[in-house]
Amino acid sequence: MSDPEQQSSVIVIGAGLGGLAAACTMAARGHKVTVLEANDWLGGKAAEWREGGYRFDMGPTILTVPRVLERVFSEAGVDMHERLDLRRLDPQWRCFFEDGQTLDLEENAERMAQVLESLCSGDGDGYRDLMEASQKLHETSERFFFWKSVGGISDTMDLRTSFTFATLRDVLRLRMDSTFAREIRKRIHNPQAAQMLDHLTQYVGSDPFQAPAVLLGIADMQSHDGVWYPMGGTRAVPEALVRLGEELGVEFRTGIRVQRILTRAGRACGVLTAQGDVLEADVIVSNMDSVRTMRELLAHVPTARFERQWKRRKPACSGVVLYLGLDRAYDHLAHHDFVFSADPEEEFDAIYRRGVPAPDPTCYLAAPSRTDPDVAPEGGEALYVLVHTPYIHRGQDWQEMFPGYRQVILDKLKRCAGMPDLEERIRVEHHLTPLDIQERYSTLRGAIYGLASHGRLNGAFKPANRSSEVPGLYLAGGAAHPGAGMPMALMSGWIAADCADQDSAKFKTS
């Protein structure tokens, strides 16, 4: 905890997972924290929708690497497991293919290798090699990439100690000359198994044929740390963080939209709200999209360095989400499922290169009643369906496009997922389009995952948590380092808070 004489006043803009993690961490270290949230709920994308006895997680549905969340709670000396009931899921995913085949992604790497060997000779050893490479990439990421503010390759290195053979070996493990899909296909020859593993990039909403190979570390993180479901849904995570924040003295204010970050002598010093109120603070943590933060909330401040680094990076994908309350569950579904496109390269080309919805999309399904029967009336199902789409392009009217694309999605599920009577089972329904996502969450062109993780050299990097151009400003959330997904968004909040806490101590004593 910080010295009382060095405590800072902190304003957190946005109460998504990154903002909540930052608020709890700063408060646990003794700072006075106020969270300003434009919406009337706390938790950002980790919201929920209820109707007719059904309950749906509206945003993230997969929790991995729970030790990140444990670290946030441990800042306050609290055992996370006393606040959250987490259930480990295995199989982690069930996959459905156009030809009627199914394949489960199992947590145990050796058992998974044996399954893949039975499908294609040599793929068992290929998978073992893939997981060994993934483990090394994960270990390298823990050393150079995680738990600190990183915005590019130079930020991963300590120049005083980096030029050693051991460090060079670790950097070469990052495989900066290759892509995610290429590394998989070097080892896995069964196309359906390769397609299943490609979708580890779904956490960052990117094309595996353009995403850097360093993201293969996700495979080891998921296998080693597991896939978890918090009872009560992923909504239980922000609810637990809000309770922790309140215990630590955090003030939460909803319905407050920040219009501008104020500066004094080049340093962040407060915010101007849409209501016209000026709120001063020593530290500003923005959980709003990082690009929109710099371009809109700091429109009056030159941020040329940020623009030079990030202006050419495109947004990640957006999505259409269907929330379907069914009167009867489909017993053959697992908790998490993928219904795959027949041609993944054509699908990714449509979304990421041509900027149009894929005519044959991959559908992700969450069927949580397998684990939590309280999400639906007895015997029913609260089915969550996500299909990735392009970010919002000029000339696309999703009000006009949605009805037709909804039918494309339903037809895919009926045809490939063993759900021929799906429409007959629907009792309640809700949806989000890319336009809805942009309006609800102030994202960049409706992108769910911030900037796309494309490019062999720089694709793994996102804007750093510590602003290099505006002292006193810190960035958190899936659009900042280390990126999208529940654990990474939470980690971003911890990093932002850790940087702010250290910098505040230096600033107060300078």
Coordinates of C-alpha atoms in Angstrom, one line a residue:
M1 CA 0.0 0.0 0.0
S2 CA 1.2 3.5 -0.8
D3 CA 2.5 5.9 1.8
P4 CA -0.6 8.0 2.8
E5 CA 1.4 11.2 2.0
Q6 CA 1.9 9.9 -1.6
Q7 CA -1.7 8.9 -2.2
S8 CA -3.1 10.2 -5.5
S9 CA -6.7 11.0 -6.6
V10 CA -7.6 8.7 -9.5
I11 CA -10.3 8.9 -12.1
V12 CA -11.0 5.7 -14.1
I13 CA -13.0 6.4 -17.3
G14 CA -15.1 3.3 -18.0
A15 CA -16.1 0.4 -15.8
G16 CA -15.2 -2.5 -18.1
L17 CA -13.1 -5.3 -16.8
G18 CA -9.9 -3.4 -17.3
G19 CA -11.3 -0.3 -15.6
L20 CA -12.6 -2.3 -12.6
A21 CA -9.2 -4.1 -12.2
A22 CA -7.4 -0.8 -12.3
A23 CA -9.8 0.7 -9.8
C24 CA -9.5 -2.1 -7.3
T25 CA -5.7 -2.3 -7.6
M26 CA -5.2 1.5 -7.1
A27 CA -7.7 1.5 -4.2
A28 CA -6.0 -1.5 -2.6
R29 CA -2.7 0.5 -2.7
G30 CA -4.3 3.4 -0.9
H31 CA -5.3 5.8 -3.6
K32 CA -8.6 7.6 -3.8
V33 CA -10.5 6.3 -6.8
T34 CA -13.6 7.4 -8.7
V35 CA -15.0 5.4 -11.6
L36 CA -17.0 7.2 -14.2
E37 CA -19.2 5.0 -16.5
A38 CA -21.3 6.4 -19.3
N39 CA -23.8 3.5 -19.2
D40 CA -26.2 2.7 -16.4
W41 CA -24.5 -0.6 -15.5
L42 CA -21.0 -1.5 -14.4
G43 CA -18.9 -4.2 -16.2
G44 CA -18.7 -3.0 -19.8
K45 CA -19.2 -5.8 -22.3
A46 CA -19.6 -8.2 -19.4
A47 CA -23.3 -7.2 -19.1
E48 CA -26.3 -9.5 -19.0
W49 CA -29.8 -9.6 -20.5
R50 CA -32.8 -11.3 -18.8
E51 CA -36.2 -12.1 -20.2
G52 CA -38.9 -14.7 -19.5
G53 CA -36.8 -16.6 -17.0
Y54 CA -33.7 -16.7 -19.2
R55 CA -30.4 -15.1 -18.4
F56 CA -27.7 -14.4 -20.9
D57 CA -24.1 -13.1 -20.6
M58 CA -24.0 -10.5 -23.3
G59 CA -20.3 -10.2 -23.9
P60 CA -17.4 -12.5 -22.9
T61 CA -18.4 -16.1 -22.1
I62 CA -15.0 -17.8 -21.7
L63 CA -12.8 -17.2 -18.7
T64 CA -9.2 -18.4 -18.9
V65 CA -6.0 -17.8 -16.9
P66 CA -7.9 -17.1 -13.6
R67 CA -4.6 -16.4 -11.8
V68 CA -4.8 -12.9 -13.4
L69 CA -8.1 -12.3 -11.5
E70 CA -6.6 -13.9 -8.4
R71 CA -3.8 -11.3 -8.6
V72 CA -6.2 -8.4 -8.6
F73 CA -8.0 -9.8 -5.5
S74 CA -4.8 -10.5 -3.8
E75 CA -3.9 -6.8 -4.0
A76 CA -6.5 -6.3 -1.3
G77 CA -5.6 -9.5 0.6
V78 CA -8.7 -11.2 -0.5
D79 CA -9.0 -14.8 -1.7
M80 CA -10.7 -14.8 -5.1
H81 CA -12.2 -18.2 -4.5
E82 CA -14.1 -16.9 -1.5
R83 CA -15.9 -14.5 -3.9
L84 CA -16.3 -16.6 -7.1
D85 CA -17.3 -20.2 -7.6
L86 CA -15.3 -21.2 -10.7
R87 CA -16.0 -24.5 -12.5
R88 CA -13.4 -26.0 -14.8
L89 CA -14.7 -27.2 -18.2
D90 CA -13.4 -30.2 -20.2
P91 CA -13.9 -30.6 -23.1
Q92 CA -13.0 -27.0 -23.6
W93 CA -14.8 -26.8 -26.9
R94 CA -16.9 -29.1 -29.1
C95 CA -16.5 -28.6 -32.8
F96 CA -19.0 -29.3 -35.6
F97 CA -18.1 -29.5 -39.2
E98 CA -19.9 -29.2 -42.5
D99 CA -19.5 -33.0 -43.2
G100 CA -21.2 -34.0 -40.0
Q101 CA -17.9 -34.8 -38.1
T102 CA -17.4 -33.6 -34.5
L103 CA -14.2 -33.1 -32.6
D104 CA -13.6 -32.0 -29.0
L105 CA -10.7 -29.8 -27.8
E106 CA -9.6 -31.6 -24.6
E107 CA -7.6 -29.9 -21.9
N108 CA -5.1 -32.8 -21.5
A109 CA -2.5 -32.3 -24.2
E110 CA -1.4 -36.0 -24.3
R111 CA -5.0 -37.2 -24.6
M112 CA -5.6 -34.6 -27.4
A113 CA -2.5 -35.8 -29.2
Q114 CA -3.8 -39.4 -29.2
V115 CA -7.1 -38.3 -30.6
L116 CA -5.4 -36.3 -33.4
E117 CA -3.1 -39.3 -34.2
S118 CA -6.2 -41.5 -34.6
L119 CA -7.5 -39.0 -37.2
C120 CA -4.3 -38.4 -39.1
S121 CA -1.0 -40.3 -38.8
G122 CA 1.7 -38.0 -37.5
D123 CA -0.6 -35.4 -36.1
G124 CA -0.1 -36.8 -32.6
D125 CA 3.6 -35.9 -32.6
G126 CA 2.8 -32.7 -34.4
Y127 CA 0.5 -31.7 -31.6
R128 CA 3.0 -32.6 -29.0
D129 CA 5.6 -30.4 -30.8
L130 CA 3.1 -27.6 -31.1
M131 CA 2.3 -27.6 -27.4
E132 CA 6.0 -27.7 -26.5
A133 CA 6.6 -24.7 -28.8
S134 CA 3.5 -23.0 -27.3
Q135 CA 4.8 -23.6 -23.7
K136 CA 8.1 -21.9 -24.6
L137 CA 6.3 -19.0 -26.2
H138 CA 4.1 -18.7 -23.1
E139 CA 7.1 -18.7 -20.8
T140 CA 8.8 -16.1 -23.0
S141 CA 5.7 -13.9 -23.0
E142 CA 5.6 -14.1 -19.2
R143 CA 9.2 -12.8 -19.1
F144 CA 9.1 -10.1 -21.7
F145 CA 5.5 -9.3 -22.5
F146 CA 3.1 -9.7 -19.6
W147 CA 2.7 -7.7 -16.4
K148 CA 4.3 -4.5 -17.7
S149 CA 3.5 -1.6 -20.1
V150 CA 4.5 -2.7 -23.6
G151 CA 3.7 -0.9 -26.9
G152 CA 6.4 -2.4 -29.2
I153 CA 9.4 -4.7 -29.3
S154 CA 11.7 -2.1 -27.7
D155 CA 9.5 -2.1 -24.6
T156 CA 10.1 -5.8 -24.0
M157 CA 13.8 -5.4 -23.6
D158 CA 16.0 -4.0 -20.8
L159 CA 19.0 -2.8 -22.9
R160 CA 21.3 -3.1 -20.0
T161 CA 20.8 -6.8 -19.7
S162 CA 19.2 -8.0 -22.9
F163 CA 22.1 -8.7 -25.1
T164 CA 22.9 -12.2 -23.9
F165 CA 22.7 -15.5 -25.8
A166 CA 19.9 -16.6 -23.5
T167 CA 17.8 -13.6 -24.3
L168 CA 18.5 -13.9 -28.0
R169 CA 17.3 -17.5 -27.8
D170 CA 14.1 -16.4 -26.1
V171 CA 13.4 -13.7 -28.7
L172 CA 13.9 -16.1 -31.5
R173 CA 11.2 -18.3 -29.9
L174 CA 8.8 -15.5 -30.7
R175 CA 8.9 -16.7 -34.4
M176 CA 8.5 -13.2 -35.8
D177 CA 8.9 -14.5 -39.3
S178 CA 5.8 -16.7 -39.3
T179 CA 2.1 -16.7 -38.8
F180 CA -0.3 -18.5 -36.4
A181 CA -1.9 -20.6 -39.2
R182 CA 1.5 -21.5 -40.8
E183 CA 2.9 -22.8 -37.5
I184 CA -0.2 -25.0 -37.0
R185 CA -0.1 -26.4 -40.5
K186 CA 3.6 -27.3 -40.2
R187 CA 2.6 -29.8 -37.6
I188 CA -1.1 -30.6 -38.1
H189 CA -2.3 -32.0 -41.4
N190 CA -5.9 -32.9 -40.7
P191 CA -7.7 -29.8 -42.0
Q192 CA -10.5 -30.0 -39.4
A193 CA -8.0 -30.2 -36.5
A194 CA -6.1 -27.3 -37.9
Q195 CA -9.3 -25.3 -38.2
M196 CA -10.1 -26.1 -34.6
L197 CA -6.7 -24.8 -33.4
D198 CA -6.9 -21.7 -35.7
H199 CA -9.8 -20.5 -33.6
L200 CA -7.6 -19.9 -30.6
T201 CA -7.2 -16.5 -32.3
Q202 CA -10.9 -15.9 -31.6
Y203 CA -9.8 -14.4 -28.3
V204 CA -8.3 -11.4 -30.2
G205 CA -10.7 -11.4 -33.1
S206 CA -8.1 -11.9 -35.8
D207 CA -7.3 -13.9 -38.9
P208 CA -4.9 -16.8 -38.1
F209 CA -3.4 -16.5 -41.6
Q210 CA -2.4 -12.9 -40.7
A211 CA -1.9 -13.2 -37.0
P212 CA 1.7 -13.6 -35.7
A213 CA 3.0 -16.9 -34.5
V214 CA 3.7 -15.6 -31.0
L215 CA 0.0 -15.9 -30.3
L216 CA 0.5 -19.7 -30.3
G217 CA 1.3 -19.2 -26.6
I218 CA -2.5 -19.0 -26.1
A219 CA -2.7 -22.8 -26.6
D220 CA -0.4 -23.5 -23.6
M221 CA -2.2 -20.9 -21.4
Q222 CA -5.6 -22.6 -22.2
S223 CA -4.3 -26.1 -21.7
H224 CA -2.3 -25.4 -18.5
D225 CA -4.6 -22.9 -16.8
G226 CA -7.9 -24.3 -18.1
V227 CA -11.2 -22.9 -19.3
W228 CA -13.5 -21.9 -16.5
Y229 CA -17.1 -20.8 -15.9
P230 CA -18.0 -18.6 -13.0
M231 CA -21.3 -19.8 -11.5
G232 CA -23.8 -17.0 -12.2
G233 CA -22.1 -16.4 -15.5
T234 CA -19.2 -14.3 -16.5
R235 CA -21.3 -11.4 -15.2
A236 CA -20.3 -12.6 -11.8
V237 CA -16.7 -11.4 -12.4
P238 CA -17.5 -7.6 -12.7
E239 CA -20.1 -8.0 -9.9
A240 CA -17.4 -9.4 -7.6
L241 CA -14.9 -6.7 -8.6
V242 CA -17.5 -3.9 -7.9
R243 CA -18.1 -5.3 -4.5
L244 CA -14.4 -5.4 -3.8
G245 CA -14.0 -1.9 -5.1
E246 CA -16.8 -0.6 -2.8
E247 CA -15.2 -2.3 0.2
L248 CA -11.9 -0.5 -0.7
G249 CA -13.7 2.9 -0.9
V250 CA -14.0 3.2 -4.7
E251 CA -16.8 5.6 -5.8
F252 CA -18.8 4.4 -8.8
R253 CA -20.8 6.9 -10.8
T254 CA -22.9 5.7 -13.7
G255 CA -24.5 7.8 -16.4
I256 CA -21.4 10.0 -16.6
R257 CA -19.8 10.3 -20.0
V258 CA -16.4 11.9 -20.2
Q259 CA -16.1 14.4 -23.0
R260 CA -12.4 15.4 -22.6
I261 CA -9.3 14.6 -20.6
L262 CA -7.9 17.8 -19.2
T263 CA -4.2 18.6 -19.2
R264 CA -2.1 21.1 -17.4
A265 CA 1.5 21.8 -18.5
G266 CA 1.1 18.7 -20.7
R267 CA 0.1 16.4 -17.9
A268 CA -3.4 14.8 -17.4
C269 CA -5.1 16.6 -14.5
G270 CA -8.8 15.8 -14.7
V271 CA -11.8 15.4 -17.0
L272 CA -14.6 17.4 -18.4
T273 CA -17.9 15.5 -18.4
A274 CA -20.7 15.8 -20.9
Q275 CA -22.8 17.4 -18.2
G276 CA -20.2 20.2 -18.1
D277 CA -18.6 19.2 -14.8
V278 CA -14.8 19.5 -14.3
L279 CA -13.4 16.8 -12.1
E280 CA -9.7 17.1 -11.1
A281 CA -7.4 14.1 -10.4
D282 CA -3.7 13.3 -10.3
V283 CA -4.1 10.2 -12.4
I284 CA -6.4 9.3 -15.3
V285 CA -7.0 5.7 -16.3
S286 CA -9.0 5.3 -19.5
N287 CA -10.8 2.1 -20.1
M288 CA -12.3 3.5 -23.2
D289 CA -11.0 2.2 -26.6
S290 CA -7.4 3.3 -26.7
V291 CA -7.5 4.9 -30.2
R292 CA -10.7 6.8 -29.4
T293 CA -9.3 7.9 -26.1
M294 CA -6.3 9.5 -27.9
R295 CA -8.2 10.9 -30.8
E296 CA -11.4 12.1 -29.1
L297 CA -10.8 12.7 -25.5
L298 CA -7.4 14.3 -26.3
A299 CA -8.3 16.0 -29.5
H300 CA -6.8 19.2 -28.1
V301 CA -3.5 17.6 -27.4
P302 CA -0.8 16.7 -30.0
T303 CA -0.3 12.9 -30.0
A304 CA 1.8 12.5 -33.1
R305 CA 3.8 9.6 -31.8
F306 CA 0.7 7.6 -31.0
E307 CA -0.7 8.3 -34.5
R308 CA 2.5 7.4 -36.2
Q309 CA 2.6 4.0 -34.5
W310 CA -1.1 3.0 -34.7
K311 CA -2.8 4.9 -37.5
R312 CA -2.2 2.1 -40.1
R313 CA -3.5 -0.7 -37.8
K314 CA -7.0 -1.7 -38.7
P315 CA -9.7 -2.4 -36.1
A316 CA -10.3 -6.1 -35.2
C317 CA -13.5 -7.7 -36.3
S318 CA -17.0 -7.0 -35.0
G319 CA -19.8 -9.5 -34.7
V320 CA -23.5 -10.3 -34.7
V321 CA -24.7 -11.9 -31.4
L322 CA -27.9 -13.8 -31.1
Y323 CA -29.4 -14.5 -27.6
L324 CA -31.9 -17.3 -28.0
G325 CA -34.1 -18.6 -25.2
L326 CA -35.1 -22.2 -26.1
D327 CA -37.9 -24.2 -24.5
R328 CA -35.8 -27.4 -25.0
A329 CA -32.0 -27.8 -24.8
Y330 CA -29.9 -29.7 -27.3
D331 CA -28.2 -32.3 -25.2
H332 CA -25.4 -33.0 -27.8
L333 CA -24.0 -29.5 -27.3
A334 CA -21.1 -28.9 -24.9
H335 CA -20.8 -25.7 -22.8
H336 CA -18.7 -24.1 -25.5
D337 CA -19.1 -25.1 -29.2
F338 CA -17.9 -24.0 -32.7
V339 CA -19.8 -24.7 -35.8
F340 CA -17.2 -24.3 -38.5
S341 CA -17.3 -22.8 -42.0
A342 CA -16.6 -25.2 -44.9
D343 CA -13.7 -23.0 -46.2
P344 CA -11.9 -21.1 -43.5
E345 CA -9.6 -19.2 -45.9
E346 CA -12.7 -18.0 -47.8
E347 CA -14.4 -17.0 -44.6
F348 CA -11.4 -15.0 -43.3
D349 CA -10.9 -13.4 -46.7
A350 CA -14.4 -12.1 -46.6
I351 CA -14.2 -10.7 -43.1
Y352 CA -10.7 -9.3 -42.9
R353 CA -9.8 -8.5 -46.6
R354 CA -13.0 -7.8 -48.4
G355 CA -14.8 -6.4 -45.4
V356 CA -18.1 -8.2 -46.0
P357 CA -20.0 -10.8 -43.8
A358 CA -18.9 -14.3 -44.5
P359 CA -21.5 -16.1 -46.6
D360 CA -20.7 -19.4 -44.7
P361 CA -19.7 -18.2 -41.2
T362 CA -18.2 -20.0 -38.3
C363 CA -20.7 -19.8 -35.3
Y364 CA -19.5 -19.8 -31.7
L365 CA -22.2 -21.2 -29.3
A366 CA -22.3 -21.0 -25.5
A367 CA -24.8 -23.4 -24.0
P368 CA -24.2 -22.7 -20.2
S369 CA -27.1 -24.7 -18.9
R370 CA -24.8 -27.7 -19.1
T371 CA -23.0 -26.2 -16.1
D372 CA -25.5 -23.7 -14.7
P373 CA -29.1 -24.8 -14.9
D374 CA -30.3 -21.5 -13.5
V375 CA -29.8 -19.7 -16.8
A376 CA -33.1 -21.0 -18.2
P377 CA -36.4 -22.5 -17.2
E378 CA -36.2 -26.2 -16.4
G379 CA -35.3 -28.2 -19.5
G380 CA -34.6 -25.0 -21.5
E381 CA -31.5 -23.3 -22.8
A382 CA -30.1 -19.7 -22.9
L383 CA -28.1 -20.1 -26.1
Y384 CA -25.5 -17.4 -27.0
V385 CA -24.5 -17.3 -30.7
L386 CA -21.6 -15.2 -31.9
V387 CA -20.6 -14.8 -35.5
H388 CA -17.6 -12.6 -36.4
T389 CA -18.2 -9.9 -39.0
P390 CA -16.1 -7.1 -40.4
Y391 CA -15.8 -3.9 -38.4
I392 CA -18.2 -1.3 -39.6
H393 CA -17.5 -0.2 -43.2
R394 CA -18.9 2.7 -45.0
G395 CA -22.1 2.0 -46.7
Q396 CA -23.1 -1.0 -44.5
D397 CA -26.5 -0.6 -42.9
W398 CA -26.8 -3.3 -40.3
Q399 CA -30.5 -2.5 -39.7
E400 CA -31.1 -3.5 -43.2
M401 CA -28.5 -6.3 -43.2
F402 CA -29.4 -8.0 -40.0
P403 CA -32.6 -10.0 -40.9
G404 CA -31.0 -11.7 -43.8
Y405 CA -27.8 -12.5 -41.9
R406 CA -29.8 -13.8 -38.9
Q407 CA -31.3 -16.3 -41.3
V408 CA -27.8 -17.3 -42.7
I409 CA -26.7 -18.0 -39.1
L410 CA -29.8 -20.0 -38.2
D411 CA -29.6 -22.0 -41.4
K412 CA -25.9 -22.8 -40.6
L413 CA -26.8 -24.1 -37.1
K414 CA -29.8 -26.1 -38.4
R415 CA -27.7 -27.7 -41.2
C416 CA -24.4 -28.4 -39.4
A417 CA -25.0 -28.4 -35.6
G418 CA -27.8 -31.0 -35.4
M419 CA -30.4 -28.3 -34.7
P420 CA -33.0 -28.7 -37.5
D421 CA -35.9 -27.5 -35.4
L422 CA -34.0 -24.6 -33.8
E423 CA -36.5 -21.9 -34.9
E424 CA -39.4 -23.9 -33.4
R425 CA -37.7 -23.9 -30.0
I426 CA -37.1 -20.2 -29.7
R427 CA -39.2 -18.5 -27.0
V428 CA -37.3 -15.3 -26.4
E429 CA -34.8 -13.5 -28.6
H430 CA -32.5 -10.5 -28.6
H431 CA -29.5 -9.5 -30.7
L432 CA -26.6 -7.1 -31.1
T433 CA -25.2 -5.9 -34.4
P434 CA -21.8 -4.2 -35.0
L435 CA -23.7 -0.9 -34.8
D436 CA -25.2 -1.8 -31.5
I437 CA -21.7 -2.8 -30.2
Q438 CA -20.3 0.5 -31.2
E439 CA -23.0 2.5 -29.6
R440 CA -23.1 0.5 -26.3
Y441 CA -19.4 0.2 -25.7
S442 CA -17.8 3.2 -27.6
T443 CA -15.6 0.9 -29.6
L444 CA -13.6 1.8 -32.7
R445 CA -16.0 1.1 -35.6
G446 CA -17.8 -1.6 -33.7
A447 CA -14.6 -3.7 -33.2
I448 CA -15.0 -6.1 -30.3
Y449 CA -11.3 -6.7 -29.8
G450 CA -9.6 -3.3 -30.3
L451 CA -7.0 -3.3 -33.0
A452 CA -6.5 -6.4 -35.2
S453 CA -3.5 -8.6 -34.2
H454 CA -2.2 -8.8 -37.8
G455 CA 1.4 -8.5 -38.9
R456 CA 4.3 -10.9 -38.2
L457 CA 6.5 -8.3 -36.5
N458 CA 4.0 -5.9 -34.8
G459 CA 0.8 -7.8 -34.8
A460 CA 1.0 -9.0 -31.2
F461 CA 1.4 -5.4 -29.8
K462 CA -1.3 -3.0 -28.7
P463 CA -1.0 0.6 -27.4
A464 CA 1.1 0.7 -24.2
N465 CA -0.7 1.2 -20.9
R466 CA 1.5 4.1 -19.9
S467 CA 1.0 7.1 -22.3
S468 CA 4.4 8.3 -23.5
E469 CA 2.9 11.7 -24.6
V470 CA 0.6 12.6 -21.8
P471 CA 2.1 11.9 -18.3
G472 CA -0.5 10.9 -15.8
L473 CA -2.6 9.1 -18.4
Y474 CA -2.9 5.3 -18.5
L475 CA -4.8 3.0 -20.8
A476 CA -6.6 -0.2 -19.8
G477 CA -9.0 -2.7 -21.5
G478 CA -8.9 -5.0 -24.5
A479 CA -7.8 -2.2 -26.9
A480 CA -4.6 -1.7 -24.9
H481 CA -1.7 -4.0 -24.0
P482 CA -1.8 -7.0 -23.7
G483 CA -5.0 -7.1 -25.7
A484 CA -8.5 -8.7 -25.8
G485 CA -10.1 -11.5 -23.8
M486 CA -11.1 -11.6 -20.2
P487 CA -7.7 -12.3 -18.6
M488 CA -5.8 -9.9 -20.9
A489 CA -8.3 -7.0 -20.2
L490 CA -8.0 -7.7 -16.5
M491 CA -4.2 -7.8 -16.8
S492 CA -4.2 -4.5 -18.7
G493 CA -6.0 -2.9 -15.7
W494 CA -3.5 -4.2 -13.2
I495 CA -0.6 -3.0 -15.4
A496 CA -2.1 0.5 -15.8
A497 CA -2.6 0.7 -12.0
D498 CA 0.8 -0.6 -11.2
C499 CA 2.4 1.9 -13.6
A500 CA 0.3 4.7 -12.1
D501 CA 1.1 3.7 -8.6
Q502 CA 4.9 3.7 -9.2
D503 CA 4.8 6.9 -11.2
S504 CA 2.7 8.7 -8.6
A505 CA 5.2 7.9 -5.9
K506 CA 8.0 9.4 -8.1
F507 CA 5.9 12.4 -9.0
K508 CA 4.9 13.2 -5.4
T509 CA 8.5 13.1 -4.3
S510 CA 10.0 15.0 -7.2

